Tab-separated table of C-alpha atoms and ligand atoms in Angstrom:
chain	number	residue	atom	x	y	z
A	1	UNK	CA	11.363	22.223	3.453
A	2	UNK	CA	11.287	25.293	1.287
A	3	UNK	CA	8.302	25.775	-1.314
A	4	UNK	CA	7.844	28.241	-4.187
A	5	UNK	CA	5.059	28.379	-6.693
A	6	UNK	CA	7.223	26.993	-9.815
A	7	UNK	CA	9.409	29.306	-11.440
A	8	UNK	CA	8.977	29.800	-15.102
A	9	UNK	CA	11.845	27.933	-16.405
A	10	UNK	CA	14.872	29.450	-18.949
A	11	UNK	CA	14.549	28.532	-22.398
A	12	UNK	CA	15.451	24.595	-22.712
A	13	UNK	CA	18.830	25.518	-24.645
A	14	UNK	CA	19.844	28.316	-21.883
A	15	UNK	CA	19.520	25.364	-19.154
A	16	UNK	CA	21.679	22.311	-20.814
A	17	UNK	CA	22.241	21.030	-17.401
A	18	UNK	CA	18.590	19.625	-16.913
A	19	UNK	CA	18.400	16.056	-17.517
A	20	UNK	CA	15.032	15.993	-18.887
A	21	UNK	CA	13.272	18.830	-20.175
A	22	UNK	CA	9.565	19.800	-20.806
A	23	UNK	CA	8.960	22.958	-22.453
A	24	UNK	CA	4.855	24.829	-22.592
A	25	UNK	CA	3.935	21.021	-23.031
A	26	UNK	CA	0.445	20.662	-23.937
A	27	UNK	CA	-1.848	17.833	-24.663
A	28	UNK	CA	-5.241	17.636	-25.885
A	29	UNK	CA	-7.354	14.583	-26.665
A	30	UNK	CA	-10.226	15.082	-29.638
A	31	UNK	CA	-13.544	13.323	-29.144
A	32	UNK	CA	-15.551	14.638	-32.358
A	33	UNK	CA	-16.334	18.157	-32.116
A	34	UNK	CA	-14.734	18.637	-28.627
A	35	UNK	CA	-11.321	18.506	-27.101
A	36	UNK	CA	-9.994	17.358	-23.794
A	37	UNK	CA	-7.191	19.751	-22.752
A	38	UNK	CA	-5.154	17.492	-20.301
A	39	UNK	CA	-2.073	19.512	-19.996
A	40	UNK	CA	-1.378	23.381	-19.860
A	41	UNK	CA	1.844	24.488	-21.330
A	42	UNK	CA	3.709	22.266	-18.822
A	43	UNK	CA	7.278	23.621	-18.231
A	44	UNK	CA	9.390	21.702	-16.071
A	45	UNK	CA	12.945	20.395	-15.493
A	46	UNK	CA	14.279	17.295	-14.120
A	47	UNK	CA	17.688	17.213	-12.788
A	48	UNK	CA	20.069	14.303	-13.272
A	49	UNK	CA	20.452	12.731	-9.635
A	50	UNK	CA	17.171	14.052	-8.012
A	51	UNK	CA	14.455	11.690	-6.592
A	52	UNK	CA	11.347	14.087	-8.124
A	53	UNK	CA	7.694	13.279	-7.762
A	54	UNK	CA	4.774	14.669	-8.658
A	55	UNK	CA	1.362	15.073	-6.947
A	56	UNK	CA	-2.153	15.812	-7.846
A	57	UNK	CA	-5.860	14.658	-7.985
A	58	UNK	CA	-6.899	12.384	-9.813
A	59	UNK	CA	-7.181	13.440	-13.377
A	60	UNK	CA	-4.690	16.508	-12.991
A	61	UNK	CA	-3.021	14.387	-15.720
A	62	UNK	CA	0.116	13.207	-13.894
A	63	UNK	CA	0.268	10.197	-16.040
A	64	UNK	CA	-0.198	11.962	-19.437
A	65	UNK	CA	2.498	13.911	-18.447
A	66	UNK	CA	4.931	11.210	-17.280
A	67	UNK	CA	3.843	9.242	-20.715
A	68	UNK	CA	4.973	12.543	-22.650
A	69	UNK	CA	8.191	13.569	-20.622
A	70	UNK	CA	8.920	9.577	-21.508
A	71	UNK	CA	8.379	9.076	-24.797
A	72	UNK	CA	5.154	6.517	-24.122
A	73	UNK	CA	3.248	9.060	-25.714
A	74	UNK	CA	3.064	12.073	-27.650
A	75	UNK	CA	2.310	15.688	-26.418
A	76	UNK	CA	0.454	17.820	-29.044
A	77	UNK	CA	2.158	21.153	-27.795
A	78	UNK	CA	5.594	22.060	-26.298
A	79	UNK	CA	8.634	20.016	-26.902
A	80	UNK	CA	10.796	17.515	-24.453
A	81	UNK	CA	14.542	17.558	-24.263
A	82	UNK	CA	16.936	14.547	-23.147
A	83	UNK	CA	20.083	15.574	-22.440
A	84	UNK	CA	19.891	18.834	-24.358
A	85	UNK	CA	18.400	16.639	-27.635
A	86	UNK	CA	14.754	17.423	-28.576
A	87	UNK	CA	13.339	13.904	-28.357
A	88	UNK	CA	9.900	14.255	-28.530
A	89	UNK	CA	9.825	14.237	-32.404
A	90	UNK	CA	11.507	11.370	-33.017
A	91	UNK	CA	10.346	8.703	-35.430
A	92	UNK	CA	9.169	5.431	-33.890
A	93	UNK	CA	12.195	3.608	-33.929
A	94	UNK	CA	14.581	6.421	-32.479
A	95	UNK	CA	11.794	6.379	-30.429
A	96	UNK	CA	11.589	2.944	-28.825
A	97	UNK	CA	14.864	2.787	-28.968
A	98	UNK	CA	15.566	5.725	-26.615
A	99	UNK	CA	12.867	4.316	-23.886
A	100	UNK	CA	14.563	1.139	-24.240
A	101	UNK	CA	18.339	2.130	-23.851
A	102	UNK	CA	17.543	5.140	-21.613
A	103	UNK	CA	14.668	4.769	-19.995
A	104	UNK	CA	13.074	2.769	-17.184
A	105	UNK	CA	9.529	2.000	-16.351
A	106	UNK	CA	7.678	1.050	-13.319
A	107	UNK	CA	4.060	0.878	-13.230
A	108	UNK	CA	1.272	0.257	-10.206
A	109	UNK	CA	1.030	-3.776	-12.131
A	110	UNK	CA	4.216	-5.180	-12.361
A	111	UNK	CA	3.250	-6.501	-15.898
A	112	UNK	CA	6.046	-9.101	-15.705
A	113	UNK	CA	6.241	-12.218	-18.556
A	114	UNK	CA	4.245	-14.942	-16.876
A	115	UNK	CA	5.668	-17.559	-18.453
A	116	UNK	CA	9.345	-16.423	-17.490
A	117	UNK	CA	11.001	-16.700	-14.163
A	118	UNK	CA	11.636	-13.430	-12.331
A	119	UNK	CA	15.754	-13.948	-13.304
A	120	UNK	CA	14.357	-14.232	-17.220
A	121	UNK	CA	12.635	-11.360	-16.582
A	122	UNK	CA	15.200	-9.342	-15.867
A	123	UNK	CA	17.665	-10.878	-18.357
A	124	UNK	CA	15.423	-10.630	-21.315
A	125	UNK	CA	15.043	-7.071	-20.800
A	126	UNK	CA	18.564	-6.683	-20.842
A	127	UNK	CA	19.400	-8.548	-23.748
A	128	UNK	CA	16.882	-6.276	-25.779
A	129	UNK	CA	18.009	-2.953	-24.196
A	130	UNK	CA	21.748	-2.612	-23.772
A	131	UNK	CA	23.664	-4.792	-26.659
A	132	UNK	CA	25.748	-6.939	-23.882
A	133	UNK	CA	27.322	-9.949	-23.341
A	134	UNK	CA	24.553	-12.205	-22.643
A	135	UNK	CA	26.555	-13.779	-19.522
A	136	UNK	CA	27.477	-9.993	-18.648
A	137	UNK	CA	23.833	-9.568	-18.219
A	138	UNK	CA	22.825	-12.578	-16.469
A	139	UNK	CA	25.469	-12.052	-13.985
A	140	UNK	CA	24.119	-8.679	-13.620
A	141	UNK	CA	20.386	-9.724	-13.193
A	142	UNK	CA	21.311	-11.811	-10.529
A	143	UNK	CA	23.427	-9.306	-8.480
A	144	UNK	CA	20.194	-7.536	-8.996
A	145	UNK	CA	17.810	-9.519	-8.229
A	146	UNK	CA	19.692	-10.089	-4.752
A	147	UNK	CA	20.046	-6.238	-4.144
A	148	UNK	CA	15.963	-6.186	-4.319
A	149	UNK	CA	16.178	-9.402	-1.573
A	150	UNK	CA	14.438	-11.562	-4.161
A	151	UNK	CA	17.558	-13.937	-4.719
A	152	UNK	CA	15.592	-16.689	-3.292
A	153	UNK	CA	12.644	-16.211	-5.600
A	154	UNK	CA	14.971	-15.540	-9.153
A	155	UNK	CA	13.902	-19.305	-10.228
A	156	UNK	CA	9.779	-18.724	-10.159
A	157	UNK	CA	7.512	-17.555	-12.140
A	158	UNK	CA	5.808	-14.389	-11.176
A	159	UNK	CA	2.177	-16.473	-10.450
A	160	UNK	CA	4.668	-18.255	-7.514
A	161	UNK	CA	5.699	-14.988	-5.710
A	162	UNK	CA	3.808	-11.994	-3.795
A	163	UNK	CA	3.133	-8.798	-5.206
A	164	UNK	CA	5.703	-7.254	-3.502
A	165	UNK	CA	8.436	-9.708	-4.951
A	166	UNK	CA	7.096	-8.990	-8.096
A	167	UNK	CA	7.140	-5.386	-8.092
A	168	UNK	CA	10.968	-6.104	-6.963
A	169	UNK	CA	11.888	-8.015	-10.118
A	170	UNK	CA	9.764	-5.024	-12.333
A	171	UNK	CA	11.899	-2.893	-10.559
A	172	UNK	CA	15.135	-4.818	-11.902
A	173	UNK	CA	14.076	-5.239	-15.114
A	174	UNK	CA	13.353	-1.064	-15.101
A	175	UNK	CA	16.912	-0.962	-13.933
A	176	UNK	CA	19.175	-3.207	-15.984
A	177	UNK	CA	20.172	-1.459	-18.599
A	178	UNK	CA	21.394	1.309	-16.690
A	179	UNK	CA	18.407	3.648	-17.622
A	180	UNK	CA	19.259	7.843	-17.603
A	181	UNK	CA	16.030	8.299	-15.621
A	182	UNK	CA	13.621	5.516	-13.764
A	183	UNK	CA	10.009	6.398	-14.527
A	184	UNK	CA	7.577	5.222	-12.097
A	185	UNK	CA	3.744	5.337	-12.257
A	186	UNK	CA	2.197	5.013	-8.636
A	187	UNK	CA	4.688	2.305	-8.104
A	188	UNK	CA	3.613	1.215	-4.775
A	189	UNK	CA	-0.499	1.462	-5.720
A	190	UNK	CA	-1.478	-1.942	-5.407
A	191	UNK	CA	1.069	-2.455	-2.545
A	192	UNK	CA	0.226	-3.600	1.310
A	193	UNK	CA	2.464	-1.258	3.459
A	194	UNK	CA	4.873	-3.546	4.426
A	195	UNK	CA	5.407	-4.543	0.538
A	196	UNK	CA	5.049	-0.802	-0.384
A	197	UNK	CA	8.142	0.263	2.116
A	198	UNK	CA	10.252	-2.407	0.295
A	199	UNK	CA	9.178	-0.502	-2.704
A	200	UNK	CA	10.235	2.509	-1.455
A	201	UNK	CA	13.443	1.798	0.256
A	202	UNK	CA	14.715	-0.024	-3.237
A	203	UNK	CA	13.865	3.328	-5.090
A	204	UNK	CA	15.842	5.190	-2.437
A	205	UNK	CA	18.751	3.132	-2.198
A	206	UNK	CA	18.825	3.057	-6.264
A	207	UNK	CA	18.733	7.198	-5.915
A	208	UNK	CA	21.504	6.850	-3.384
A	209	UNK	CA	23.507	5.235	-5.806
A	210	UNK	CA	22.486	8.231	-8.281
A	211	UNK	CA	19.940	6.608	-10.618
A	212	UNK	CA	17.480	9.800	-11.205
A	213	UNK	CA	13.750	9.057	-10.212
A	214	UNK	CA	10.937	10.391	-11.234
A	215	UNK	CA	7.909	9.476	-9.693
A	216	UNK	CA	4.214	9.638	-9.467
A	217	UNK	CA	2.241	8.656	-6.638
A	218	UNK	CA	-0.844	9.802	-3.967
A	219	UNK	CA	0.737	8.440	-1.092
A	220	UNK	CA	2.494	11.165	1.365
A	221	UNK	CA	4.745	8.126	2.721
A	222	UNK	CA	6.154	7.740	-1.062
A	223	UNK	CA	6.401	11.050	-1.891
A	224	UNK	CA	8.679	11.929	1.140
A	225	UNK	CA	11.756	9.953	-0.462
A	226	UNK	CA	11.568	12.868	-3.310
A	227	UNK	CA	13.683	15.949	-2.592
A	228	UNK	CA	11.701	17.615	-4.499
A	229	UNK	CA	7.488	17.211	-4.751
A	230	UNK	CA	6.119	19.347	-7.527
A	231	UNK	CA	1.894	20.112	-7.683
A	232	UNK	CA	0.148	19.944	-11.169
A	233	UNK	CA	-3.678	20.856	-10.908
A	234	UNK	CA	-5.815	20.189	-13.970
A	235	UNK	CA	-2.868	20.005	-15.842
A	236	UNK	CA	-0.930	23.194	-14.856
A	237	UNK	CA	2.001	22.803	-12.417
A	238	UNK	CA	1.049	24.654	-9.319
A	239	UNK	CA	4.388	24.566	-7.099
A	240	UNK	CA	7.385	22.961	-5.726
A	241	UNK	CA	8.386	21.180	-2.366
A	242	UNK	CA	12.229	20.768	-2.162
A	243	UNK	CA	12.442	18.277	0.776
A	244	UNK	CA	15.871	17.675	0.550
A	245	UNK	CA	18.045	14.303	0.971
A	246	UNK	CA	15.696	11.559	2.202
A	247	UNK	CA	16.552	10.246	5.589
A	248	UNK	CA	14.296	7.532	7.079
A	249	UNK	CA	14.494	9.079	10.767
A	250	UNK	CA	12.610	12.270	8.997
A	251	UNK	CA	10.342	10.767	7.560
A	252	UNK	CA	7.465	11.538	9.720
A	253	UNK	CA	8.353	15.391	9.898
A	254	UNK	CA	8.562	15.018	6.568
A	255	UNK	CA	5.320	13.986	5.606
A	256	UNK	CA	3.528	16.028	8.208
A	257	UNK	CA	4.965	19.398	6.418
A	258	UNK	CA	4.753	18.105	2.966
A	259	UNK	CA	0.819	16.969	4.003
A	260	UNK	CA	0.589	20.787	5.558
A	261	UNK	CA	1.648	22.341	1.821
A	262	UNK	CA	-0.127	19.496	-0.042
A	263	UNK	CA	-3.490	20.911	2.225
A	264	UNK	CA	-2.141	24.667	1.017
A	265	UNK	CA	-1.998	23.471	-2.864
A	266	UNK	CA	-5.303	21.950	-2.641
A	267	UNK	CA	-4.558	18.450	-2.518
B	1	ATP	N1	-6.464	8.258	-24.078
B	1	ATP	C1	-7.210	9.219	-23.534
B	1	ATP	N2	-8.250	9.761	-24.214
B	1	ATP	C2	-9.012	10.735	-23.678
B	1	ATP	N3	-8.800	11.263	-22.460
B	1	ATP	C3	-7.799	10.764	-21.733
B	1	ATP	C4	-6.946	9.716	-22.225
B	1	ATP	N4	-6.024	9.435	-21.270
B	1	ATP	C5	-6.302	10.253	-20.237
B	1	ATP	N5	-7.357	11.058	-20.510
B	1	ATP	C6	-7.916	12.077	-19.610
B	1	ATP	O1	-6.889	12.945	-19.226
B	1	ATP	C7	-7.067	13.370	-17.886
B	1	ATP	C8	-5.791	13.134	-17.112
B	1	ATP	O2	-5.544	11.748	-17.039
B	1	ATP	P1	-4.280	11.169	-16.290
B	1	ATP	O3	-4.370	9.693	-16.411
B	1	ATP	O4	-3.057	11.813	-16.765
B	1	ATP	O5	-4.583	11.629	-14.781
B	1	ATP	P2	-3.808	11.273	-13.440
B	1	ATP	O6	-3.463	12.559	-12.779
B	1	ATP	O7	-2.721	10.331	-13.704
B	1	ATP	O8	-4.979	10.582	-12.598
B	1	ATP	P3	-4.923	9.333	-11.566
B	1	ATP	O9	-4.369	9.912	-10.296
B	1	ATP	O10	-6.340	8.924	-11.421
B	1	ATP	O11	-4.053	8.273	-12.157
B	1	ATP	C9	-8.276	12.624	-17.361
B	1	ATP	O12	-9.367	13.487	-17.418
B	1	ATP	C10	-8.431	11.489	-18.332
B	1	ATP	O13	-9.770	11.112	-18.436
B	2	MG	MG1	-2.389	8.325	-13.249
């Protein structure tokens, strides 16, 4: 594992190779008279292919700035590049549209349609995000759906299945319509271990396929499938971690030194 306190990063049109790019991003929330500086001229790259994640207490603002890298939300300083295109200006439409053809979400709820079955899930999703054959996609959902070893539960509801066959399905519906980058709050949060390593191994094996992940979580055990762990601190980014290619009979050397530099940031 090598760390380096985070470079500062080219100018976004010098570097058109990043995937995803967030340049002095800054955001603020107003409250009357004072503000609420969440985020510190944030510069920070995200390369196509890596499994990145980033750390931090709680309230560094690791969720603002996944929200802002992804288009949820706004950031009031800095811009954010996808694919070389500044995209953090967009209108509304350009902008929902983007999250919905490029993007994928996973969040610590699976926030799944209760009234749909974990196959309709999936299929609605991808008959609102990618413009295909609607047969193309249910075929799809269900090869899907039997990659995350949830085959057998496609046909109920999400009430009817555990929370770790749930979070499978939210993790097919992020995935359907062949999302750029997967975006994943604390994915594994509400998760028992057993249901959490599921999580986990899904998320690497999509990497391994070379869907780019970027992650947020607090758990050492998900943060060693990253190859690269970066450290924001009351919204500043502090350092990197680059790990290197997951393999699952590293994992526990790699959590003990990524714990050991975690302890050195702070964490
Ligand atoms: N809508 C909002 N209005 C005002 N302040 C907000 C808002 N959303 C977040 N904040 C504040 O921004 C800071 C960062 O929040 P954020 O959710 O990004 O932290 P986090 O690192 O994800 O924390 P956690 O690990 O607990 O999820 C916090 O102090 C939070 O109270
Ligand atoms: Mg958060």
């Amino acid at each position: 594992m090598t760390t380096t306190p985070v470079p500062p990063q080219v100018p976004s049109h010098e570097n058109p190779a990043a995937l995803l790019q967030g340049r002095a991003l800054g955001k603020q929330y107003h409250r009357g008279e004072s503000a609420n500086t969440v985020l510190r001229g944030v510069d920070i790259d995200i390369h196509a292919g890596d499994f990145t994640v980033i750390m931090g207490a709680s309230g560094a603002g690791k969720s603002t700035l996944l929200y802002v890298l992804s288009g949820m939300d706004r950031p009031t300083g800095g811009e954010v590049r996808y694919r070389g295109a500044r995209v953090d200006d967009l209108g509304e439409r350009a902008m929902a549209r983007l999250r919905a053809e490029e993007f994928g979400f996973v969040f610590q709820q699976p926030n799944l349609v209760g009234n749909l079955t974990l196959l309709e899930n999936v299929t609605l999703a991808g008959y609102v995000g990618g413009g295909r054959d609607a047969g193309v996609v249910r075929q799809e959902s269900e090869r899907l759906l039997d990659r995350m070893h949830i085959a057998h539960a496609a046909h109920r509801l999400p009430s009817q299945v555990s929370g770790g066959e749930a979070q499978r399905a939210a993790i097919a519906r992020a995935v359907i319509n062949h999302p750029g980058i997967l975006f994943a709050d604390e994915p594994t949060g509400a998760l028992n271990r057993r249901n959490s390593d599921d999580v986990l191994d899904l998320l690497s094996e999509l990497n391994q396929g070379g869907q780019s992940v970027l992650m947020v979580t607090h758990d050492v055990r998900a943060a060693v499938r990253a190859n690269r762990v970066l450290y924001l601190r009351d919204g500043e980014l502090l350092g990197e971690a680059l790990l290197g290619t997951y393999r699952p009979d590293e994992s526990k050397g790699r959590e003990t030194s990524l714990a050991a530099w975690l302890a050195e940031m702070g964490w």
